[in-house]
Amino acid sequence: MIVVNCPHCGPRNSSDLRPCGEVTTRPDPATASLSEWRTYLYLRENPAGWVTETWYCRSGCRRYFTIERNTATNETRSSEAS
Amino acid sequence: MPTSIPRGYVRMPDIEFQSPISHGPISTPDGSVSIEDETSTTKVVVRAAAGTAAAADLGVPYGQSRLRADGTLVCGTRPDEWTLFAAAGRAAEVIAPVDTDGFVNAIDITHGRAMMRVSGPKATALLAKVCNIDLADDMTPDGAVFSGSVAKVTCDLLRADRAGEASYLISCERSFGSYLFAALADASTEFGASLPAGLSIH
Ligand SMILES: [Zn+2]
């Protein structure tokens, strides 16, 4: 079980939430190359370690939020970005 | 001037109320737990952005509830969202005083949500079998409002103790009501309840 700390609901089983993946920056549609779009849509860093992720609190407050999760240990901590 | 009503449009007050739950209360012989249909309770959802008069009036923070002097129970269901419970048939009176200035809406969801009450000394133990929320007194005390999975159905819950005994009001989408009632009844057999014919999830 992965415990995810929702900023509104507190610690919840990850089955109550939906992982939305790594936070990525959308390129500027006016100037982005095809390669930049492909990178944005499909390529992820996927490190063994801390990653900044978006989660959706599906069963609880129904808000999206950003946290950091260690993919090797599943520890979570609040994100400076959120 | 004649008013035009779109085809298929029905005013909610014109519909005769009908609960999706067709069974009476279930209880154990020793009174340790009982499950009853409370779907007829008036339920009004108010969404109000921070800074609106409606949000200030309601005032109850997310996760808490407060009984208003007029008998309406105000629950902080989600950030910027409240659910108001009142006696059956009072939706219009509950909605009328909501200040709709700004990004605010108040909708009668009485028909749209099933609601049931689980109460008794074993109510917490029963709910813990099918709900992954921490139901300990310090996490979800009397008056706590929370949402989570109950028997795999996404529900809004309120702990509203009665006479010092644990009691939970559980509401879910109407179409899941019949199943959820049966699932809770099934969970209560461990505590000694016997189920009437026709009420089974197996
Ligand atoms: Zn949440």
PDB file of C-alpha atoms in Angstrom, chain B residues 45-199:
ATOM      1  CA  VAL B  45     -25.304  20.633  -2.563  1.00  0.00           C
ATOM      2  CA  VAL B  46     -23.887  24.151  -2.548  1.00  0.00           C
ATOM      3  CA  ARG B  47     -20.769  24.997  -4.499  1.00  0.00           C
ATOM      4  CA  ALA B  48     -19.424  28.405  -3.562  1.00  0.00           C
ATOM      5  CA  ALA B  49     -16.056  29.887  -4.437  1.00  0.00           C
ATOM      6  CA  ALA B  50     -13.944  31.302  -1.647  1.00  0.00           C
ATOM      7  CA  GLY B  51     -14.794  34.932  -0.985  1.00  0.00           C
ATOM      8  CA  THR B  52     -18.491  34.650  -1.861  1.00  0.00           C
ATOM      9  CA  ALA B  53     -21.179  35.570   0.664  1.00  0.00           C
ATOM     10  CA  ALA B  54     -22.560  32.018   0.449  1.00  0.00           C
ATOM     11  CA  ALA B  55     -19.208  30.503   1.458  1.00  0.00           C
ATOM     12  CA  ALA B  56     -18.922  32.919   4.383  1.00  0.00           C
ATOM     13  CA  ASP B  57     -22.513  32.182   5.491  1.00  0.00           C
ATOM     14  CA  LEU B  58     -22.014  28.420   5.434  1.00  0.00           C
ATOM     15  CA  GLY B  59     -18.704  28.845   7.197  1.00  0.00           C
ATOM     16  CA  VAL B  60     -18.100  25.150   7.962  1.00  0.00           C
ATOM     17  CA  PRO B  61     -14.573  24.021   6.984  1.00  0.00           C
ATOM     18  CA  TYR B  62     -13.979  20.981   4.780  1.00  0.00           C
ATOM     19  CA  GLY B  63     -14.230  17.816   6.862  1.00  0.00           C
ATOM     20  CA  GLN B  64     -16.531  19.221   9.532  1.00  0.00           C
ATOM     21  CA  SER B  65     -20.269  19.622  10.090  1.00  0.00           C
ATOM     22  CA  ARG B  66     -22.477  21.919  12.107  1.00  0.00           C
ATOM     23  CA  LEU B  67     -26.180  21.802  13.015  1.00  0.00           C
ATOM     24  CA  ARG B  68     -27.773  25.147  12.208  1.00  0.00           C
ATOM     25  CA  ALA B  69     -30.479  26.698  14.397  1.00  0.00           C
ATOM     26  CA  ASP B  70     -33.085  25.981  11.668  1.00  0.00           C
ATOM     27  CA  GLY B  71     -32.362  22.250  11.932  1.00  0.00           C
ATOM     28  CA  THR B  72     -30.284  22.055   8.758  1.00  0.00           C
ATOM     29  CA  LEU B  73     -27.077  20.089   9.085  1.00  0.00           C
ATOM     30  CA  VAL B  74     -24.290  21.795   7.135  1.00  0.00           C
ATOM     31  CA  CYS B  75     -21.438  19.525   6.030  1.00  0.00           C
ATOM     32  CA  GLY B  76     -18.137  20.678   4.535  1.00  0.00           C
ATOM     33  CA  THR B  77     -18.078  17.950   1.890  1.00  0.00           C
ATOM     34  CA  ARG B  78     -15.151  19.153  -0.226  1.00  0.00           C
ATOM     35  CA  PRO B  79     -13.119  22.326  -0.527  1.00  0.00           C
ATOM     36  CA  ASP B  80     -15.618  25.030  -1.653  1.00  0.00           C
ATOM     37  CA  GLU B  81     -18.483  22.506  -1.523  1.00  0.00           C
ATOM     38  CA  TRP B  82     -21.095  21.898   1.144  1.00  0.00           C
ATOM     39  CA  THR B  83     -23.931  19.417   1.531  1.00  0.00           C
ATOM     40  CA  LEU B  84     -26.987  20.527   3.506  1.00  0.00           C
ATOM     41  CA  PHE B  85     -29.189  17.870   5.088  1.00  0.00           C
ATOM     42  CA  ALA B  86     -32.683  18.601   6.346  1.00  0.00           C
ATOM     43  CA  ALA B  87     -35.961  16.791   7.009  1.00  0.00           C
ATOM     44  CA  ALA B  88     -37.694  15.272   3.970  1.00  0.00           C
ATOM     45  CA  GLY B  89     -39.363  17.664   1.548  1.00  0.00           C
ATOM     46  CA  ARG B  90     -37.564  20.847   2.631  1.00  0.00           C
ATOM     47  CA  ALA B  91     -35.312  21.435  -0.405  1.00  0.00           C
ATOM     48  CA  ALA B  92     -36.937  24.704  -1.441  1.00  0.00           C
ATOM     49  CA  GLU B  93     -36.609  26.179   2.057  1.00  0.00           C
ATOM     50  CA  VAL B  94     -32.980  25.082   2.266  1.00  0.00           C
ATOM     51  CA  ILE B  95     -32.058  26.511  -1.142  1.00  0.00           C
ATOM     52  CA  ALA B  96     -33.967  29.811  -0.834  1.00  0.00           C
ATOM     53  CA  PRO B  97     -31.660  31.601   1.661  1.00  0.00           C
ATOM     54  CA  VAL B  98     -28.423  30.694  -0.199  1.00  0.00           C
ATOM     55  CA  ASP B  99     -26.892  33.925  -1.520  1.00  0.00           C
ATOM     56  CA  THR B 100     -26.153  33.129  -5.182  1.00  0.00           C
ATOM     57  CA  ASP B 101     -24.090  36.233  -5.792  1.00  0.00           C
ATOM     58  CA  GLY B 102     -20.806  35.289  -7.486  1.00  0.00           C
ATOM     59  CA  PHE B 103     -19.651  31.805  -8.443  1.00  0.00           C
ATOM     60  CA  VAL B 104     -22.281  29.944  -6.436  1.00  0.00           C
ATOM     61  CA  ASN B 105     -24.850  27.256  -7.152  1.00  0.00           C
ATOM     62  CA  ALA B 106     -27.264  25.335  -4.963  1.00  0.00           C
ATOM     63  CA  ILE B 107     -28.826  22.154  -6.305  1.00  0.00           C
ATOM     64  CA  ASP B 108     -31.367  19.760  -4.825  1.00  0.00           C
ATOM     65  CA  ILE B 109     -29.752  16.314  -5.049  1.00  0.00           C
ATOM     66  CA  THR B 110     -32.293  14.537  -2.834  1.00  0.00           C
ATOM     67  CA  HIS B 111     -33.443  12.224  -5.625  1.00  0.00           C
ATOM     68  CA  GLY B 112     -29.973  11.742  -7.053  1.00  0.00           C
ATOM     69  CA  ARG B 113     -28.265  10.302  -3.997  1.00  0.00           C
ATOM     70  CA  ALA B 114     -29.167   7.307  -1.896  1.00  0.00           C
ATOM     71  CA  MET B 115     -28.500   7.643   1.817  1.00  0.00           C
ATOM     72  CA  MET B 116     -28.393   5.141   4.637  1.00  0.00           C
ATOM     73  CA  ARG B 117     -27.489   5.161   8.288  1.00  0.00           C
ATOM     74  CA  VAL B 118     -25.371   2.593  10.085  1.00  0.00           C
ATOM     75  CA  SER B 119     -25.488   2.907  13.844  1.00  0.00           C
ATOM     76  CA  GLY B 120     -24.886   1.071  17.088  1.00  0.00           C
ATOM     77  CA  PRO B 121     -21.938  -0.015  19.221  1.00  0.00           C
ATOM     78  CA  LYS B 122     -20.640  -2.202  16.356  1.00  0.00           C
ATOM     79  CA  ALA B 123     -21.258   0.364  13.580  1.00  0.00           C
ATOM     80  CA  THR B 124     -17.599   1.362  13.389  1.00  0.00           C
ATOM     81  CA  ALA B 125     -16.481  -2.274  13.274  1.00  0.00           C
ATOM     82  CA  LEU B 126     -18.961  -2.975  10.468  1.00  0.00           C
ATOM     83  CA  LEU B 127     -17.891   0.016   8.420  1.00  0.00           C
ATOM     84  CA  ALA B 128     -14.213  -0.769   8.946  1.00  0.00           C
ATOM     85  CA  LYS B 129     -14.775  -4.064   7.089  1.00  0.00           C
ATOM     86  CA  VAL B 130     -15.703  -2.292   3.871  1.00  0.00           C
ATOM     87  CA  CYS B 131     -14.187   1.198   4.125  1.00  0.00           C
ATOM     88  CA  ASN B 132     -10.490   2.070   4.022  1.00  0.00           C
ATOM     89  CA  ILE B 133     -10.784   5.352   5.934  1.00  0.00           C
ATOM     90  CA  ASP B 134      -9.302   5.455   9.438  1.00  0.00           C
ATOM     91  CA  LEU B 135     -12.418   5.453  11.655  1.00  0.00           C
ATOM     92  CA  ALA B 136     -10.581   5.968  14.939  1.00  0.00           C
ATOM     93  CA  ASP B 137     -12.151   8.617  17.189  1.00  0.00           C
ATOM     94  CA  ASP B 138      -9.215  11.012  16.817  1.00  0.00           C
ATOM     95  CA  MET B 139      -9.233  10.809  12.991  1.00  0.00           C
ATOM     96  CA  THR B 140     -13.007  10.790  12.380  1.00  0.00           C
ATOM     97  CA  PRO B 141     -14.722  12.088  15.528  1.00  0.00           C
ATOM     98  CA  ASP B 142     -18.446  12.747  15.885  1.00  0.00           C
ATOM     99  CA  GLY B 143     -19.333  15.360  13.246  1.00  0.00           C
ATOM    100  CA  ALA B 144     -16.505  14.404  10.869  1.00  0.00           C
ATOM    101  CA  VAL B 145     -17.284  14.611   7.142  1.00  0.00           C
ATOM    102  CA  PHE B 146     -15.245  12.528   4.753  1.00  0.00           C
ATOM    103  CA  SER B 147     -15.398  10.762   1.403  1.00  0.00           C
ATOM    104  CA  GLY B 148     -14.038   7.399   0.443  1.00  0.00           C
ATOM    105  CA  SER B 149     -14.732   3.951  -0.841  1.00  0.00           C
ATOM    106  CA  VAL B 150     -17.397   1.894   0.945  1.00  0.00           C
ATOM    107  CA  ALA B 151     -17.733  -1.624  -0.479  1.00  0.00           C
ATOM    108  CA  LYS B 152     -15.997  -0.229  -3.613  1.00  0.00           C
ATOM    109  CA  VAL B 153     -18.595   2.547  -4.030  1.00  0.00           C
ATOM    110  CA  THR B 154     -17.410   6.151  -3.774  1.00  0.00           C
ATOM    111  CA  CYS B 155     -19.427   7.626  -0.914  1.00  0.00           C
ATOM    112  CA  ASP B 156     -19.748  10.770   1.144  1.00  0.00           C
ATOM    113  CA  LEU B 157     -19.827   9.974   4.843  1.00  0.00           C
ATOM    114  CA  LEU B 158     -20.774  11.839   7.960  1.00  0.00           C
ATOM    115  CA  ARG B 159     -20.285  10.613  11.479  1.00  0.00           C
ATOM    116  CA  ALA B 160     -23.380  11.749  13.346  1.00  0.00           C
ATOM    117  CA  ASP B 161     -23.512   9.909  16.654  1.00  0.00           C
ATOM    118  CA  ARG B 162     -26.876   9.326  18.299  1.00  0.00           C
ATOM    119  CA  ALA B 163     -27.269   9.123  22.075  1.00  0.00           C
ATOM    120  CA  GLY B 164     -23.549   8.595  22.520  1.00  0.00           C
ATOM    121  CA  GLU B 165     -23.448   5.686  20.082  1.00  0.00           C
ATOM    122  CA  ALA B 166     -21.479   5.688  16.836  1.00  0.00           C
ATOM    123  CA  SER B 167     -23.651   6.439  13.830  1.00  0.00           C
ATOM    124  CA  TYR B 168     -22.710   7.091  10.211  1.00  0.00           C
ATOM    125  CA  LEU B 169     -24.727   8.613   7.396  1.00  0.00           C
ATOM    126  CA  ILE B 170     -23.484   7.253   4.090  1.00  0.00           C
ATOM    127  CA  SER B 171     -24.597   8.627   0.741  1.00  0.00           C
ATOM    128  CA  CYS B 172     -23.770   7.470  -2.757  1.00  0.00           C
ATOM    129  CA  GLU B 173     -25.094   7.865  -6.263  1.00  0.00           C
ATOM    130  CA  ARG B 174     -28.680   6.687  -6.447  1.00  0.00           C
ATOM    131  CA  SER B 175     -27.999   3.809  -8.820  1.00  0.00           C
ATOM    132  CA  PHE B 176     -25.538   2.255  -6.342  1.00  0.00           C
ATOM    133  CA  GLY B 177     -27.929   2.609  -3.382  1.00  0.00           C
ATOM    134  CA  SER B 178     -29.574  -0.781  -3.625  1.00  0.00           C
ATOM    135  CA  TYR B 179     -26.223  -2.552  -3.950  1.00  0.00           C
ATOM    136  CA  LEU B 180     -24.612  -0.575  -1.128  1.00  0.00           C
ATOM    137  CA  PHE B 181     -27.493  -1.321   1.241  1.00  0.00           C
ATOM    138  CA  ALA B 182     -27.200  -5.033   0.412  1.00  0.00           C
ATOM    139  CA  ALA B 183     -23.415  -4.931   0.842  1.00  0.00           C
ATOM    140  CA  LEU B 184     -23.719  -3.289   4.275  1.00  0.00           C
ATOM    141  CA  ALA B 185     -26.453  -5.740   5.261  1.00  0.00           C
ATOM    142  CA  ASP B 186     -24.199  -8.588   4.162  1.00  0.00           C
ATOM    143  CA  ALA B 187     -21.366  -7.182   6.286  1.00  0.00           C
ATOM    144  CA  SER B 188     -23.724  -7.055   9.286  1.00  0.00           C
ATOM    145  CA  THR B 189     -24.370 -10.815   9.282  1.00  0.00           C
ATOM    146  CA  GLU B 190     -21.054 -11.250  11.107  1.00  0.00           C
ATOM    147  CA  PHE B 191     -22.617  -9.365  14.014  1.00  0.00           C
ATOM    148  CA  GLY B 192     -25.752 -11.504  14.044  1.00  0.00           C
ATOM    149  CA  ALA B 193     -28.146  -9.890  11.559  1.00  0.00           C
ATOM    150  CA  SER B 194     -30.282 -12.214   9.467  1.00  0.00           C
ATOM    151  CA  LEU B 195     -31.170 -10.938   6.036  1.00  0.00           C
ATOM    152  CA  PRO B 196     -34.697 -10.887   4.607  1.00  0.00           C
ATOM    153  CA  ALA B 197     -35.399 -12.794   1.407  1.00  0.00           C
ATOM    154  CA  GLY B 198     -34.268 -10.984  -1.696  1.00  0.00           C
ATOM    155  CA  LEU B 199     -31.497  -9.074   0.004  1.00  0.00           C
TER     156      LEU B 199
END
